Structure formats: structure tokens, C-alpha cells
Coordinates of C-alpha atoms in Angstrom, one line a residue:
M21 CA 0.5 0.1 -0.1
N22 CA 1.4 3.2 -1.2
E23 CA 2.5 5.7 1.9
V24 CA 1.4 9.2 1.4
L25 CA 3.0 12.2 2.0
S26 CA 2.5 15.3 4.0
Q27 CA 2.9 18.9 2.4
D28 CA 5.8 19.4 5.1
E29 CA 7.4 16.2 4.1
I30 CA 7.1 17.0 0.4
D31 CA 9.1 20.6 0.6
Q32 CA 11.7 18.6 2.8
L33 CA 12.3 16.3 0.0
L34 CA 12.4 18.9 -2.8
Q35 CA 14.8 21.5 -0.8
A36 CA 17.2 18.3 0.1
I37 CA 16.9 17.5 -4.2
S38 CA 17.8 21.4 -4.8
S39 CA 20.2 21.9 -2.4
G40 CA 22.0 18.8 -3.9
D41 CA 22.0 16.9 -0.5
S42 CA 20.2 14.1 -2.5
E43 CA 20.1 12.8 -5.7
A44 CA 16.7 12.5 -7.7
D45 CA 17.8 8.6 -8.1
D46 CA 18.0 7.7 -4.3
Y47 CA 13.9 8.0 -5.1
K48 CA 13.2 5.2 -7.4
P49 CA 10.3 3.5 -6.5
V50 CA 10.0 0.2 -4.7
N51 CA 9.4 -3.0 -6.9
D52 CA 6.6 -4.6 -6.5
T53 CA 7.6 -8.1 -5.6
R54 CA 3.8 -9.9 -6.1
R55 CA 3.8 -12.6 -8.1
I56 CA 0.4 -11.9 -10.2
K57 CA -1.1 -15.3 -11.6
I58 CA -2.7 -15.0 -14.9
Y59 CA -6.2 -16.7 -15.0
D60 CA -8.2 -17.3 -18.0
F61 CA -12.1 -17.1 -17.3
R62 CA -12.8 -18.6 -20.7
R63 CA -11.1 -22.0 -19.2
P64 CA -11.5 -22.3 -15.6
D65 CA -9.4 -25.1 -13.9
K66 CA -11.9 -27.4 -12.7
F67 CA -9.1 -30.1 -11.3
S68 CA -6.4 -29.7 -8.7
K69 CA -3.2 -31.5 -9.2
E70 CA -4.0 -34.0 -6.4
Q71 CA -6.6 -35.0 -8.0
I72 CA -4.7 -34.9 -11.8
R73 CA -1.9 -37.2 -9.9
T74 CA -5.3 -39.5 -8.3
V75 CA -6.5 -40.0 -12.3
S76 CA -2.8 -40.6 -13.1
N77 CA -2.6 -43.2 -10.9
M78 CA -5.5 -44.8 -11.4
H79 CA -4.7 -44.9 -15.2
E80 CA -1.4 -46.2 -14.9
T81 CA -3.5 -49.4 -13.4
F82 CA -5.5 -48.8 -16.7
A83 CA -2.3 -48.7 -18.8
R84 CA -1.3 -52.2 -17.3
L85 CA -4.2 -54.3 -17.5
T86 CA -3.9 -52.7 -21.2
T87 CA -0.6 -53.9 -21.8
T88 CA -1.3 -57.4 -20.5
S89 CA -4.7 -58.0 -22.8
L90 CA -3.9 -56.6 -25.9
S91 CA -0.5 -58.4 -25.9
A92 CA -2.5 -61.7 -25.4
Q93 CA -5.3 -60.5 -27.8
L94 CA -2.8 -59.4 -30.6
R95 CA 0.0 -62.5 -29.9
T96 CA 2.5 -59.9 -29.9
L97 CA 4.6 -57.4 -28.0
V98 CA 2.2 -54.2 -26.2
H99 CA 3.2 -51.8 -24.5
V100 CA 1.0 -49.0 -22.8
H101 CA 2.0 -46.1 -20.1
V102 CA 0.6 -42.8 -19.4
A103 CA 2.4 -40.3 -21.4
S104 CA 0.3 -36.7 -20.0
V105 CA -2.8 -36.0 -17.7
D106 CA -4.4 -32.7 -18.3
Q107 CA -7.1 -30.2 -18.3
L108 CA -8.8 -28.6 -21.3
T109 CA -11.6 -27.6 -22.7
Y110 CA -13.6 -30.2 -25.3
E111 CA -13.3 -28.1 -28.7
E112 CA -9.3 -28.0 -27.8
F113 CA -9.5 -31.6 -27.4
I114 CA -11.3 -32.2 -30.7
R115 CA -9.3 -29.9 -32.6
S116 CA -6.2 -32.2 -31.7
I117 CA -7.3 -35.6 -33.0
P118 CA -6.9 -36.6 -36.7
T119 CA -9.9 -36.8 -39.3
P120 CA -10.9 -39.7 -39.7
T121 CA -10.2 -41.4 -36.5
T122 CA -11.6 -44.2 -33.9
L123 CA -13.3 -42.2 -32.0
A124 CA -16.0 -44.1 -29.3
V125 CA -18.6 -42.7 -27.8
I126 CA -18.8 -44.5 -23.8
N127 CA -21.7 -44.4 -21.5
M128 CA -20.6 -44.1 -18.0
D129 CA -23.1 -45.8 -15.7
P130 CA -23.5 -44.9 -12.8
L131 CA -22.5 -41.4 -13.7
K132 CA -24.3 -39.1 -15.7
G133 CA -23.1 -38.5 -19.1
N134 CA -20.5 -39.8 -21.6
A135 CA -16.7 -40.2 -22.3
V136 CA -14.8 -40.2 -25.4
L137 CA -12.3 -43.0 -26.3
E138 CA -10.1 -41.9 -29.0
I139 CA -7.5 -44.3 -31.0
A140 CA -5.1 -42.9 -33.2
P141 CA -5.4 -44.1 -36.9
E142 CA -2.1 -46.0 -36.9
I143 CA -2.5 -48.0 -33.7
T144 CA -5.9 -49.0 -35.3
F145 CA -5.0 -50.4 -38.3
I146 CA -2.1 -52.2 -36.6
I147 CA -4.9 -54.0 -34.4
I148 CA -7.3 -55.2 -37.4
D149 CA -4.1 -56.1 -39.7
R150 CA -3.2 -58.3 -36.5
L151 CA -6.4 -59.3 -36.1
F152 CA -6.7 -60.7 -39.5
G153 CA -3.8 -63.0 -40.1
G154 CA -1.4 -60.0 -40.4
S155 CA 2.1 -59.0 -39.3
G156 CA 1.1 -55.4 -38.4
D157 CA 2.9 -54.0 -40.5
T158 CA 0.6 -51.5 -42.5
G159 CA 3.4 -49.8 -44.6
G160 CA 3.0 -46.4 -43.2
K161 CA -0.1 -44.6 -42.0
V162 CA -3.4 -45.5 -43.5
N163 CA -5.8 -42.3 -43.5
R164 CA -9.5 -43.5 -44.5
D165 CA -13.0 -44.5 -42.9
L166 CA -13.5 -48.1 -41.2
T167 CA -15.6 -50.7 -43.2
D168 CA -18.5 -52.3 -41.3
I169 CA -16.4 -55.3 -40.7
E170 CA -13.2 -53.0 -39.5
Q171 CA -15.4 -51.4 -37.5
S172 CA -17.0 -54.6 -35.7
V173 CA -13.4 -55.6 -35.0
M174 CA -12.9 -52.6 -33.0
E175 CA -15.9 -52.9 -31.0
G176 CA -14.5 -55.8 -29.2
I177 CA -11.3 -54.3 -28.8
I178 CA -13.0 -51.1 -26.9
V179 CA -15.1 -53.3 -24.7
R180 CA -12.1 -55.4 -23.6
I181 CA -10.4 -51.7 -22.7
L182 CA -13.6 -50.9 -21.2
A183 CA -13.7 -54.1 -19.0
N184 CA -9.6 -52.5 -18.0
M185 CA -11.3 -49.2 -17.4
R186 CA -13.7 -50.5 -15.0
E187 CA -11.3 -52.5 -13.1
A188 CA -9.0 -49.2 -12.5
W189 CA -11.7 -47.0 -11.1
T190 CA -12.5 -50.1 -8.5
Q191 CA -10.9 -48.0 -5.8
V192 CA -13.1 -44.8 -6.5
I193 CA -16.5 -46.3 -7.9
D194 CA -18.2 -49.1 -9.4
L195 CA -18.0 -47.6 -12.8
R196 CA -20.0 -49.7 -15.4
P197 CA -18.8 -48.2 -18.9
R198 CA -20.5 -49.0 -22.2
L199 CA -19.9 -48.6 -26.1
Q200 CA -22.4 -46.5 -27.1
Q201 CA -21.2 -46.1 -31.0
I202 CA -18.3 -45.5 -33.0
E203 CA -17.5 -42.1 -35.2
T204 CA -14.5 -41.4 -37.4
N205 CA -15.2 -37.7 -37.8
P206 CA -14.9 -35.9 -34.1
Q207 CA -17.2 -33.1 -35.0
F208 CA -20.0 -36.1 -34.7
A209 CA -18.8 -36.6 -30.9
Q210 CA -20.5 -33.4 -29.4
I211 CA -21.2 -35.1 -25.6
V212 CA -20.7 -31.5 -24.0
P213 CA -20.7 -27.8 -24.9
P214 CA -17.2 -26.8 -26.7
N215 CA -15.9 -24.6 -23.7
E216 CA -17.0 -27.1 -21.3
M217 CA -13.5 -28.4 -19.3
V218 CA -12.4 -31.6 -19.9
I219 CA -9.6 -34.0 -18.3
L220 CA -7.9 -35.6 -20.9
V221 CA -5.5 -38.7 -20.7
T222 CA -3.0 -39.6 -23.2
L223 CA -1.6 -43.1 -23.4
E224 CA 1.6 -43.8 -25.8
I225 CA 0.8 -47.3 -27.1
K226 CA 3.7 -49.2 -28.5
I227 CA 3.0 -52.2 -30.9
G228 CA 6.1 -53.7 -31.7
E229 CA 8.4 -51.2 -33.6
E230 CA 5.0 -49.1 -34.4
A231 CA 4.0 -46.1 -31.9
G232 CA 0.5 -43.9 -31.9
M233 CA -1.7 -42.6 -28.9
M234 CA -4.9 -43.5 -26.8
N235 CA -6.6 -41.1 -25.3
I236 CA -9.7 -40.6 -22.8
C237 CA -11.7 -37.6 -22.4
I238 CA -13.7 -37.2 -19.8
P239 CA -15.9 -34.1 -19.2
Y240 CA -16.0 -32.5 -15.7
I241 CA -19.5 -32.7 -15.5
T242 CA -19.4 -36.5 -15.9
I243 CA -17.4 -37.3 -12.9
E244 CA -18.0 -34.1 -11.0
P245 CA -20.0 -36.2 -8.0
I246 CA -17.2 -38.5 -7.2
V247 CA -14.3 -35.4 -7.6
S248 CA -14.1 -35.1 -3.6
K249 CA -12.6 -39.1 -4.1
L250 CA -10.3 -38.4 -6.5
S251 CA -7.7 -37.5 -3.6
S252 CA -4.7 -39.5 -2.9
Q253 CA -6.3 -40.3 0.9
F254 CA -9.0 -41.5 -0.7
W255 CA -6.9 -43.4 -3.1
F256 CA -4.4 -45.2 -0.7
S257 CA -6.9 -45.9 1.9
S258 CA -9.2 -47.7 -0.8
V259 CA -6.3 -49.5 -2.4
R260 CA -5.4 -50.7 1.8
R261 CA -9.0 -51.6 2.1
S262 CA -9.2 -53.6 -1.0
S263 CA -6.1 -55.2 -0.5
T264 CA -7.4 -56.7 2.9
T265 CA -10.7 -58.0 1.8
Q266 CA -10.1 -59.4 -2.2
Y267 CA -9.4 -62.8 -0.8
L268 CA -11.9 -63.0 2.0
G269 CA -14.0 -64.7 0.3
T270 CA -11.5 -67.2 -1.1
L271 CA -10.4 -67.6 2.5
K272 CA -13.5 -68.3 4.0
E273 CA -14.5 -71.1 1.2
K274 CA -11.2 -72.8 2.1
L275 CA -11.3 -73.0 6.1
A276 CA -14.5 -74.4 5.6
D277 CA -13.3 -77.3 4.6
V278 CA -10.9 -77.7 7.7
E279 CA -11.5 -80.5 10.3
M280 CA -11.7 -79.7 13.6
E281 CA -11.9 -82.0 16.7
L282 CA -14.7 -81.8 18.7
V283 CA -14.6 -83.0 22.4
A284 CA -17.2 -83.3 24.9
D285 CA -16.1 -82.3 28.1
I286 CA -17.8 -84.8 31.2
G287 CA -15.8 -83.0 34.1
S288 CA -12.4 -82.7 35.2
I289 CA -10.4 -82.9 38.7
N290 CA -7.1 -81.6 39.2
V291 CA -5.0 -84.6 40.9
P292 CA -1.3 -84.9 41.6
I293 CA 0.9 -87.0 38.9
R294 CA 1.7 -89.8 41.4
D295 CA -1.8 -90.4 41.6
V296 CA -2.3 -90.9 37.8
L297 CA 0.6 -93.1 37.6
A298 CA -1.3 -95.0 40.5
L299 CA -4.3 -95.6 38.3
R300 CA -5.3 -99.3 37.1
I301 CA -7.8 -100.9 35.7
G302 CA -11.2 -100.6 37.4
D303 CA -10.0 -97.5 39.9
V304 CA -13.3 -95.1 40.3
V305 CA -12.0 -91.1 39.4
R306 CA -14.9 -89.0 41.7
L307 CA -15.1 -85.8 39.5
D308 CA -16.0 -82.3 41.1
N309 CA -19.1 -80.3 40.9
I310 CA -20.8 -83.0 38.7
R311 CA -24.6 -83.5 38.8
V312 CA -26.6 -85.9 37.1
G313 CA -28.6 -83.5 34.6
E314 CA -26.0 -80.5 34.5
P315 CA -25.1 -79.8 30.6
L316 CA -21.7 -80.7 29.6
T317 CA -19.0 -78.3 27.2
L318 CA -18.2 -78.9 24.0
S319 CA -15.1 -77.8 22.7
V320 CA -14.0 -77.0 18.9
G321 CA -10.3 -77.2 19.0
S322 CA -9.3 -75.9 22.1
K323 CA -11.8 -73.4 22.9
K324 CA -14.9 -74.2 24.7
K325 CA -18.0 -72.9 22.1
F326 CA -21.1 -75.0 23.3
Y327 CA -23.4 -76.4 25.8
C328 CA -24.6 -79.9 25.2
Q329 CA -25.9 -82.9 26.7
P330 CA -25.1 -86.5 26.3
G331 CA -27.2 -89.6 24.6
V332 CA -27.0 -92.1 22.2
V333 CA -28.0 -91.8 18.1
G334 CA -28.7 -95.2 17.2
K335 CA -25.8 -97.8 18.6
K336 CA -23.4 -94.7 18.9
M337 CA -22.7 -92.5 21.7
A338 CA -23.8 -88.5 20.6
V339 CA -24.3 -85.0 22.2
Q340 CA -27.0 -82.6 21.7
I341 CA -25.8 -78.9 21.4
I342 CA -28.2 -76.9 23.9
G343 CA -26.8 -73.6 24.1
K344 CA -23.2 -71.4 23.4
I345 CA -20.7 -70.4 25.5
E346 CA -20.3 -66.6 25.7
E347 CA -17.1 -65.1 25.5
H348 CA -16.6 -63.8 29.9
E349 CA -18.2 -67.4 30.4
N350 CA -15.0 -68.6 28.8
E351 CA -12.6 -66.7 30.3
D352 CA -14.0 -68.5 33.3
F353 CA -12.9 -72.0 31.8
E354 CA -9.7 -70.9 30.9
E355 CA -8.2 -70.9 34.6
L356 CA -4.5 -71.6 35.1
T357 CA -3.8 -75.2 36.8
P358 CA -2.4 -75.2 40.0
E359 CA 1.6 -76.2 39.4
G360 CA 2.7 -79.8 40.0
D361 CA -1.0 -80.7 39.4
E362 CA -2.5 -82.6 36.0
T363 CA -5.8 -82.4 35.3
I364 CA -8.2 -85.6 34.6

């Protein structure tokens, strides 16, 4: 903020300059060190740096999945990696892609709105040539529209790619992307107004010695409901949560087949070791605190879990479960045995 000088201060300053006591150059204005950030109201930033970084992490997973699936389907070495993640207007995206191209309009259910998956022509025709039995060498760039058969083949490829996208987005939302249609002219894929902000994920695909680009364009209004989840904290907490529950169903299924020993405990008594060694056939051991009609305890492994009563099924002895032992009751059973004694 500039300081306002009084009239006396102005007079003293002029007198000092005229008398030669001070030079005019000594009174230079102070440089303004404030940083000025240019802001374009025509293309406001809708995504923070953290959100863009999270989207990049998600699509790194998508790139790895797509590398595996395309390599298996094309029977050749394929490498996919994230080249960049940017935010720009939809008009800028449309102007940046060639015509004709392979442009898939994707329904982002359960999110409202659509997204666009664009595969560069050089990659499209390499994929088609490989699937038709060729070597993948297209002899340079091919610049033409897809035939009906080629478009049908690319639909199958895109459906597989969308399955990878669904898996990559699992940590944030249960996304169910579906292919709506394939266009070759970008002007026919106006899913949002031209000045609407979008997030653009650019991936580089290398098939053999040939390389090209694949773009995923997602409008802000489509993912606005989940923008708060696009944070590093939410992302890593979701990854940890999923890693602990991913194999929970399999573990339960395997544990269900594990055999456990069941023991019906009629009663017990503490006796010295010398008495145990002196036991002979026909001796009677009197158990403490056992009454006729009282329930027995049924142990599963080393834990007392149920109350039961003895009986017979056919010609075999059996027990019938009549109740469950609660945790606080189980603690009462686990008292220490006096030293030098043996429990029978």
C-alpha cells in the first residue's frame, strides 16, 4: 500500500534535492514483488493437482491391464503407458485429434453423461491387421474410414479396453462403462459444449516397432459427483482396504473345509502326578462339581464353544448342543492349573 506524504515532508524532499544533498535517483519507487497469476475465465481450472495425480495413478493401473490384454489378443509385444494427464476445453481436444479417427462414445454408468475414447488411426489399423492374420506392418499411415467389418472388430477391442477401465476405477467407484457408438469424424461426437472443461488422459501405445496415441476424454460434469474421491488420501486408503478384503471370500471358502476336533468334556479334577501314575483298570475317579442332568461343555479345538447334553443316536454315543458359551464365560474356564497337578 502506497504511503501518502504530508505537505511538510514534500517540501523537505524538494529542498534536499535542490540543495544537492540528495540525488533524485535515490528516490526510486519500490519494486512490486507480488506474484501475478494469469487466470483465463474462458477455461477455468476445475481439477486440482492432487486430483490430476490421482487420475494418473488410476490410469497407470489401466495401462498395465491394457498391456496384458492387448498382448494376449494380438499375440505380440504391446506396451501401454500414461504419457500425460491434462485439463482443457472439449473444443481444444476435438481440434487436436485427426480426421478420420476411431472415436468411441462411452456411457459412464452410474455417472451421468458420456466420455470419449479415441484411438489413433495408425494404432487402429495395426490392431486390425494383426487380428486379420497380418504382421501388423501397415506400410505407413493409413488415412481412411473404417469398413463395417473393421468397425465391428474394433468394437470388440474397445469392449475389452472398457473392462480394464472398470477394474482400474474400482477403488473410486463401481464404474460400468458401455460402448454406445463409434464415430470417425470428431465433429459428430459433441458430448458436451465446446467450452466445457474436460480431463484428458493421453496414453502411448507401442505395438512391435510402431507407436501411437490413445486418448480418454472425460468431461468435468460427468465425474463431478466423485471429484471429492479423487484425492491421494482416499485412493491409498481404498487400496489398503481392498487389499485386505480382496481374498476374504476365498479364505472363508478354504477354511470351511478344515477339520476340527470336537470334545465333549464330562468333567475334570486336579490330581497329583503320582496319583495319575498309580491309576489301574477298575479304579474310580470322582469328578468335582458334576451333577446328573447338568449340561456338558463341547470344545472346538482348544476353545469351549457350546453347552451340550449326552445321548445316543442308534448304537453310537452322541451329544446334543443346547446353548452357546459366551466370551465372558469362556474366560472363566481358562483358569491356570495349579503347579504340580494334572487335570483329568
